mmCIF file of C-alpha atoms in Angstrom:
data_model
loop_
_atom_site.group_PDB
_atom_site.id
_atom_site.type_symbol
_atom_site.label_atom_id
_atom_site.label_comp_id
_atom_site.label_asym_id
_atom_site.label_seq_id
_atom_site.Cartn_x
_atom_site.Cartn_y
_atom_site.Cartn_z
ATOM 1 C CA GLU V 1 -68.498 47.064 -4.217
ATOM 2 C CA ALA V 2 -67.970 45.194 -0.944
ATOM 3 C CA GLN V 3 -69.032 47.421 1.899
ATOM 4 C CA VAL V 4 -70.657 47.930 5.267
ATOM 5 C CA THR V 5 -73.263 50.678 5.347
ATOM 6 C CA GLN V 6 -74.724 52.469 8.331
ATOM 7 C CA ASN V 7 -77.668 54.810 8.614
ATOM 8 C CA PRO V 8 -78.024 57.478 9.667
ATOM 9 C CA ARG V 9 -74.527 58.962 9.584
ATOM 10 C CA TYR V 10 -75.477 61.721 11.989
ATOM 11 C CA LEU V 11 -78.285 61.807 14.522
ATOM 12 C CA ILE V 12 -79.282 64.279 17.216
ATOM 13 C CA THR V 13 -82.034 63.130 19.524
ATOM 14 C CA VAL V 14 -83.438 63.704 22.990
ATOM 15 C CA THR V 15 -83.303 61.601 26.109
ATOM 16 C CA GLY V 16 -85.760 58.719 26.098
ATOM 17 C CA LYS V 17 -86.713 58.769 22.425
ATOM 18 C CA LYS V 18 -86.198 55.283 20.984
ATOM 19 C CA LEU V 19 -83.909 55.054 17.981
ATOM 20 C CA THR V 20 -82.401 52.465 15.667
ATOM 21 C CA VAL V 21 -79.116 52.636 13.802
ATOM 22 C CA THR V 22 -79.087 50.285 10.857
ATOM 23 C CA CYS V 23 -76.111 48.285 9.614
ATOM 24 C CA SER V 24 -75.973 46.253 6.443
ATOM 25 C CA GLN V 25 -73.190 44.321 4.704
ATOM 26 C CA ASN V 26 -73.148 42.871 1.193
ATOM 27 C CA MET V 27 -70.307 40.374 1.652
ATOM 28 C CA ASN V 28 -72.293 37.448 3.089
ATOM 29 C CA HIS V 29 -70.318 37.760 6.313
ATOM 30 C CA GLU V 30 -71.258 35.655 9.314
ATOM 31 C CA TYR V 31 -69.762 37.822 12.057
ATOM 32 C CA MET V 32 -71.006 41.316 12.812
ATOM 33 C CA SER V 33 -70.257 43.658 15.708
ATOM 34 C CA TRP V 34 -71.112 47.062 17.075
ATOM 35 C CA TYR V 35 -68.500 49.302 18.659
ATOM 36 C CA ARG V 36 -68.626 52.713 20.228
ATOM 37 C CA GLN V 37 -65.714 55.160 20.095
ATOM 38 C CA ASP V 38 -65.122 57.676 22.866
ATOM 39 C CA PRO V 39 -62.192 60.059 23.370
ATOM 40 C CA GLY V 40 -59.458 58.523 25.474
ATOM 41 C CA LEU V 41 -61.102 55.090 25.388
ATOM 42 C CA GLY V 42 -60.683 53.948 21.814
ATOM 43 C CA LEU V 43 -63.359 51.617 20.456
ATOM 44 C CA ARG V 44 -65.238 49.206 22.684
ATOM 45 C CA GLN V 45 -67.437 46.318 21.561
ATOM 46 C CA ILE V 46 -71.116 46.649 22.449
ATOM 47 C CA TYR V 47 -72.635 43.477 20.954
ATOM 48 C CA TYR V 48 -71.673 40.886 18.410
ATOM 49 C CA SER V 49 -73.388 38.253 16.322
ATOM 50 C CA MET V 50 -71.922 35.040 14.952
ATOM 51 C CA ASN V 51 -74.844 34.299 12.652
ATOM 52 C CA VAL V 52 -78.581 34.734 12.200
ATOM 53 C CA GLU V 53 -80.380 34.677 15.557
ATOM 54 C CA VAL V 54 -77.054 34.307 17.427
ATOM 55 C CA THR V 55 -76.049 37.408 19.366
ATOM 56 C CA ASP V 56 -74.119 38.063 22.556
ATOM 57 C CA LYS V 57 -72.900 40.899 24.731
ATOM 58 C CA GLY V 58 -69.601 42.626 24.271
ATOM 59 C CA ASP V 59 -67.878 44.802 26.860
ATOM 60 C CA VAL V 60 -70.404 47.665 27.107
ATOM 61 C CA PRO V 61 -73.899 46.305 26.338
ATOM 62 C CA GLU V 62 -75.925 48.277 28.904
ATOM 63 C CA GLY V 63 -78.622 50.403 27.306
ATOM 64 C CA TYR V 64 -78.411 48.710 23.904
ATOM 65 C CA LYS V 65 -80.229 45.937 22.075
ATOM 66 C CA VAL V 66 -79.491 44.189 18.808
ATOM 67 C CA SER V 67 -81.152 41.678 16.548
ATOM 68 C CA ARG V 68 -79.993 39.506 13.646
ATOM 69 C CA LYS V 69 -82.961 38.298 11.687
ATOM 70 C CA GLU V 70 -81.177 38.353 8.346
ATOM 71 C CA LYS V 71 -77.535 37.636 7.661
ATOM 72 C CA ARG V 72 -76.857 41.000 6.052
ATOM 73 C CA ASN V 73 -78.469 43.251 8.689
ATOM 74 C CA PHE V 74 -77.518 43.950 12.285
ATOM 75 C CA PRO V 75 -79.416 46.944 13.711
ATOM 76 C CA LEU V 76 -78.474 48.632 16.986
ATOM 77 C CA ILE V 77 -81.427 49.711 19.095
ATOM 78 C CA LEU V 78 -81.410 52.284 21.878
ATOM 79 C CA GLU V 79 -84.768 51.894 23.620
ATOM 80 C CA SER V 80 -84.319 54.891 25.929
ATOM 81 C CA PRO V 81 -81.215 56.853 24.963
ATOM 82 C CA SER V 82 -79.365 58.847 27.594
ATOM 83 C CA PRO V 83 -76.681 61.540 27.229
ATOM 84 C CA ASN V 84 -73.922 59.073 28.181
ATOM 85 C CA GLN V 85 -74.689 57.230 24.946
ATOM 86 C CA THR V 86 -73.512 60.230 22.940
ATOM 87 C CA SER V 87 -70.719 58.661 20.919
ATOM 88 C CA LEU V 88 -69.418 57.584 17.531
ATOM 89 C CA TYR V 89 -70.751 54.158 16.605
ATOM 90 C CA PHE V 90 -69.228 51.660 14.198
ATOM 91 C CA CYS V 91 -70.617 48.484 12.750
ATOM 92 C CA ALA V 92 -68.113 45.868 11.603
ATOM 93 C CA SER V 93 -68.350 42.545 9.816
ATOM 94 C CA SER V 94 -66.076 39.641 8.938
ATOM 95 C CA LEU V 95 -66.474 36.381 7.075
ATOM 96 C CA ALA V 96 -65.928 34.334 10.231
ATOM 97 C CA GLY V 97 -64.039 34.525 13.493
ATOM 98 C CA GLY V 98 -60.690 33.287 12.280
ATOM 99 C CA TRP V 99 -57.575 35.403 12.489
ATOM 100 C CA ILE V 100 -57.280 35.747 8.776
ATOM 101 C CA ASP V 101 -60.706 37.309 8.485
ATOM 102 C CA THR V 102 -60.337 41.050 8.261
ATOM 103 C CA GLN V 103 -63.001 43.082 9.963
ATOM 104 C CA TYR V 104 -64.615 45.596 7.646
ATOM 105 C CA PHE V 105 -65.909 48.713 9.338
ATOM 106 C CA GLY V 106 -68.826 50.882 8.348
ATOM 107 C CA PRO V 107 -68.418 54.666 7.980
ATOM 108 C CA GLY V 108 -69.612 55.431 11.516
ATOM 109 C CA THR V 109 -72.692 57.083 13.020
ATOM 110 C CA ARG V 110 -72.266 60.185 15.139
ATOM 111 C CA LEU V 111 -75.012 60.155 17.792
ATOM 112 C CA THR V 112 -75.783 63.047 20.115
ATOM 113 C CA VAL V 113 -78.345 62.578 22.897
ATOM 114 C CA LEU V 114 -79.524 65.819 24.483
ATOM 115 C CA ALA Q 1 -59.247 40.984 30.617
ATOM 116 C CA GLN Q 2 -56.824 42.209 28.026
ATOM 117 C CA THR Q 3 -55.825 45.845 27.827
ATOM 118 C CA VAL Q 4 -54.019 47.891 25.191
ATOM 119 C CA THR Q 5 -52.073 51.039 26.033
ATOM 120 C CA GLN Q 6 -50.953 53.738 23.653
ATOM 121 C CA SER Q 7 -48.872 56.138 25.712
ATOM 122 C CA GLN Q 8 -48.491 58.847 23.063
ATOM 123 C CA PRO Q 9 -51.681 60.898 22.654
ATOM 124 C CA GLU Q 10 -50.084 62.911 19.837
ATOM 125 C CA MET Q 11 -47.024 62.642 17.618
ATOM 126 C CA SER Q 12 -45.609 64.848 14.889
ATOM 127 C CA VAL Q 13 -43.334 63.994 12.002
ATOM 128 C CA GLN Q 14 -41.811 65.912 9.142
ATOM 129 C CA GLU Q 15 -42.807 64.808 5.676
ATOM 130 C CA ALA Q 16 -40.425 62.139 4.307
ATOM 131 C CA GLU Q 17 -39.094 61.265 7.756
ATOM 132 C CA THR Q 18 -39.723 58.217 9.926
ATOM 133 C CA VAL Q 19 -41.928 57.999 12.981
ATOM 134 C CA THR Q 20 -42.643 55.226 15.465
ATOM 135 C CA LEU Q 21 -45.909 54.854 17.356
ATOM 136 C CA SER Q 22 -45.851 52.860 20.588
ATOM 137 C CA CYS Q 23 -48.265 50.224 21.817
ATOM 138 C CA THR Q 24 -48.119 47.873 24.767
ATOM 139 C CA TYR Q 25 -50.673 45.283 25.786
ATOM 140 C CA ASP Q 26 -51.444 43.091 28.704
ATOM 141 C CA THR Q 27 -52.601 39.503 28.325
ATOM 142 C CA SER Q 28 -52.084 36.111 29.881
ATOM 143 C CA GLU Q 29 -52.706 34.366 26.567
ATOM 144 C CA SER Q 30 -50.008 33.042 24.269
ATOM 145 C CA ASP Q 31 -52.030 32.977 21.049
ATOM 146 C CA TYR Q 32 -53.449 36.239 19.774
ATOM 147 C CA TYR Q 33 -53.343 38.763 16.962
ATOM 148 C CA LEU Q 34 -52.343 42.405 16.892
ATOM 149 C CA PHE Q 35 -53.424 45.129 14.519
ATOM 150 C CA TRP Q 36 -52.849 48.754 13.660
ATOM 151 C CA TYR Q 37 -55.799 50.695 12.290
ATOM 152 C CA LYS Q 38 -55.741 54.146 10.745
ATOM 153 C CA GLN Q 39 -58.642 56.576 11.177
ATOM 154 C CA PRO Q 40 -58.348 59.649 8.928
ATOM 155 C CA PRO Q 41 -60.646 62.672 9.350
ATOM 156 C CA SER Q 42 -63.272 60.819 7.307
ATOM 157 C CA ARG Q 43 -63.580 58.520 10.392
ATOM 158 C CA GLN Q 44 -63.259 55.390 8.256
ATOM 159 C CA MET Q 45 -61.357 52.610 10.034
ATOM 160 C CA ILE Q 46 -58.616 51.282 7.749
ATOM 161 C CA LEU Q 47 -56.525 48.230 8.548
ATOM 162 C CA VAL Q 48 -52.848 49.132 8.196
ATOM 163 C CA ILE Q 49 -51.033 45.994 9.300
ATOM 164 C CA ARG Q 50 -51.508 42.856 11.391
ATOM 165 C CA GLN Q 51 -49.291 40.402 13.235
ATOM 166 C CA GLU Q 52 -49.878 36.888 14.478
ATOM 167 C CA ALA Q 53 -48.324 36.302 17.894
ATOM 168 C CA TYR Q 54 -46.885 32.910 16.925
ATOM 169 C CA LYS Q 55 -44.850 34.495 14.133
ATOM 170 C CA GLN Q 56 -41.466 35.867 15.134
ATOM 171 C CA GLN Q 57 -40.995 37.747 11.893
ATOM 172 C CA ASN Q 58 -42.216 41.314 12.006
ATOM 173 C CA ALA Q 59 -44.975 42.199 9.560
ATOM 174 C CA THR Q 60 -44.338 44.737 6.812
ATOM 175 C CA GLU Q 61 -46.695 46.480 4.414
ATOM 176 C CA ASN Q 62 -44.904 48.894 2.082
ATOM 177 C CA ARG Q 63 -43.854 51.891 4.220
ATOM 178 C CA PHE Q 64 -45.415 50.431 7.365
ATOM 179 C CA SER Q 65 -43.658 47.916 9.576
ATOM 180 C CA VAL Q 66 -43.994 46.706 13.121
ATOM 181 C CA ASN Q 67 -41.579 45.842 15.883
ATOM 182 C CA PHE Q 68 -43.224 42.976 17.743
ATOM 183 C CA GLN Q 69 -41.608 42.086 21.057
ATOM 184 C CA LYS Q 70 -43.716 39.275 22.520
ATOM 185 C CA ALA Q 71 -41.892 38.949 25.821
ATOM 186 C CA ALA Q 72 -42.130 42.675 26.432
ATOM 187 C CA LYS Q 73 -45.732 42.744 25.133
ATOM 188 C CA SER Q 74 -44.864 45.589 22.839
ATOM 189 C CA PHE Q 75 -46.117 46.232 19.304
ATOM 190 C CA SER Q 76 -44.864 49.478 17.786
ATOM 191 C CA LEU Q 77 -45.650 50.811 14.309
ATOM 192 C CA LYS Q 78 -42.963 52.416 12.175
ATOM 193 C CA ILE Q 79 -43.957 54.635 9.292
ATOM 194 C CA SER Q 80 -41.139 55.370 6.860
ATOM 195 C CA ASP Q 81 -41.042 58.208 4.334
ATOM 196 C CA SER Q 82 -44.053 59.848 5.974
ATOM 197 C CA GLN Q 83 -46.584 61.442 3.669
ATOM 198 C CA LEU Q 84 -49.257 64.063 4.267
ATOM 199 C CA GLY Q 85 -51.876 61.381 3.738
ATOM 200 C CA ASP Q 86 -50.549 59.495 6.759
ATOM 201 C CA ALA Q 87 -51.969 62.154 9.071
ATOM 202 C CA ALA Q 88 -54.669 60.401 11.090
ATOM 203 C CA MET Q 89 -55.545 58.797 14.391
ATOM 204 C CA TYR Q 90 -53.838 55.411 14.747
ATOM 205 C CA PHE Q 91 -55.266 52.661 16.912
ATOM 206 C CA CYS Q 92 -53.476 49.588 18.154
ATOM 207 C CA ALA Q 93 -55.787 46.599 18.691
ATOM 208 C CA TYR Q 94 -55.618 43.118 20.183
ATOM 209 C CA ARG Q 95 -57.700 40.080 19.360
ATOM 210 C CA SER Q 96 -57.691 36.867 21.326
ATOM 211 C CA ALA Q 97 -57.391 33.587 19.447
ATOM 212 C CA MET Q 98 -59.439 31.890 22.140
ATOM 213 C CA GLU Q 99 -62.540 34.016 22.553
ATOM 214 C CA TYR Q 100 -65.691 34.059 20.495
ATOM 215 C CA GLY Q 101 -67.081 37.231 19.059
ATOM 216 C CA ASN Q 102 -64.132 38.416 17.016
ATOM 217 C CA LYS Q 103 -63.717 41.195 19.553
ATOM 218 C CA LEU Q 104 -61.004 43.755 19.005
ATOM 219 C CA VAL Q 105 -59.642 45.466 22.118
ATOM 220 C CA PHE Q 106 -58.421 48.919 21.172
ATOM 221 C CA GLY Q 107 -55.991 51.375 22.671
ATOM 222 C CA ALA Q 108 -56.960 55.012 23.154
ATOM 223 C CA GLY Q 109 -55.278 56.065 19.915
ATOM 224 C CA THR Q 110 -52.414 58.300 18.820
ATOM 225 C CA ILE Q 111 -52.983 61.359 16.652
ATOM 226 C CA LEU Q 112 -50.261 61.626 14.038
ATOM 227 C CA ARG Q 113 -49.593 65.030 12.487
ATOM 228 C CA VAL Q 114 -47.438 65.290 9.375
ATOM 229 C CA LYS Q 115 -45.677 68.594 8.701
ATOM 230 C CA SER Q 116 -44.814 69.723 5.184
#
């Protein structure tokens, strides 16, 4: 089954404790993105990647890191989480950047930083 | 930068009736794509319908259709014969044809409640 998976689905942590949210897709997609969803703001892009070792900032990259060492995986790293990073996070992937390429979203990760 | 505005935080509709969700956007570009996504309580993001800006014909997918007014920068979603399973948060989204990154710019969302 074609899908985007994220782990963990729920995470409660404390300020300053490094964490990684994993994202994996089994569709051989080139493009992958991370978004965060906040009430009243919709979803906003954090980082994106166009292929292995090619990543760039989205609209809200501060406090986040990403890497793309394999095509299927695109982990989101919070080196020193803060309470303002409490949010719902989505990973998304698409075959390429063309208009016809539907973005497939993962199931979301609910992160709470105390 | 492009922005997307959904002016209705919440809407309600009676089962089997029709409802229209509003979306306006701001852009200086002429080539772009517009989308409606559905987010049920499971939080999964589901693509409902999409529209290419260069197409004048409004997109339709079964009970879902859009009213795309390019000059007015308006992109509303009409749901006909509403069903209980349509209850969800609906997001309008914009994607530039010119930018890298496949970035979707989302509105704040509209919660749709369906009454039986």
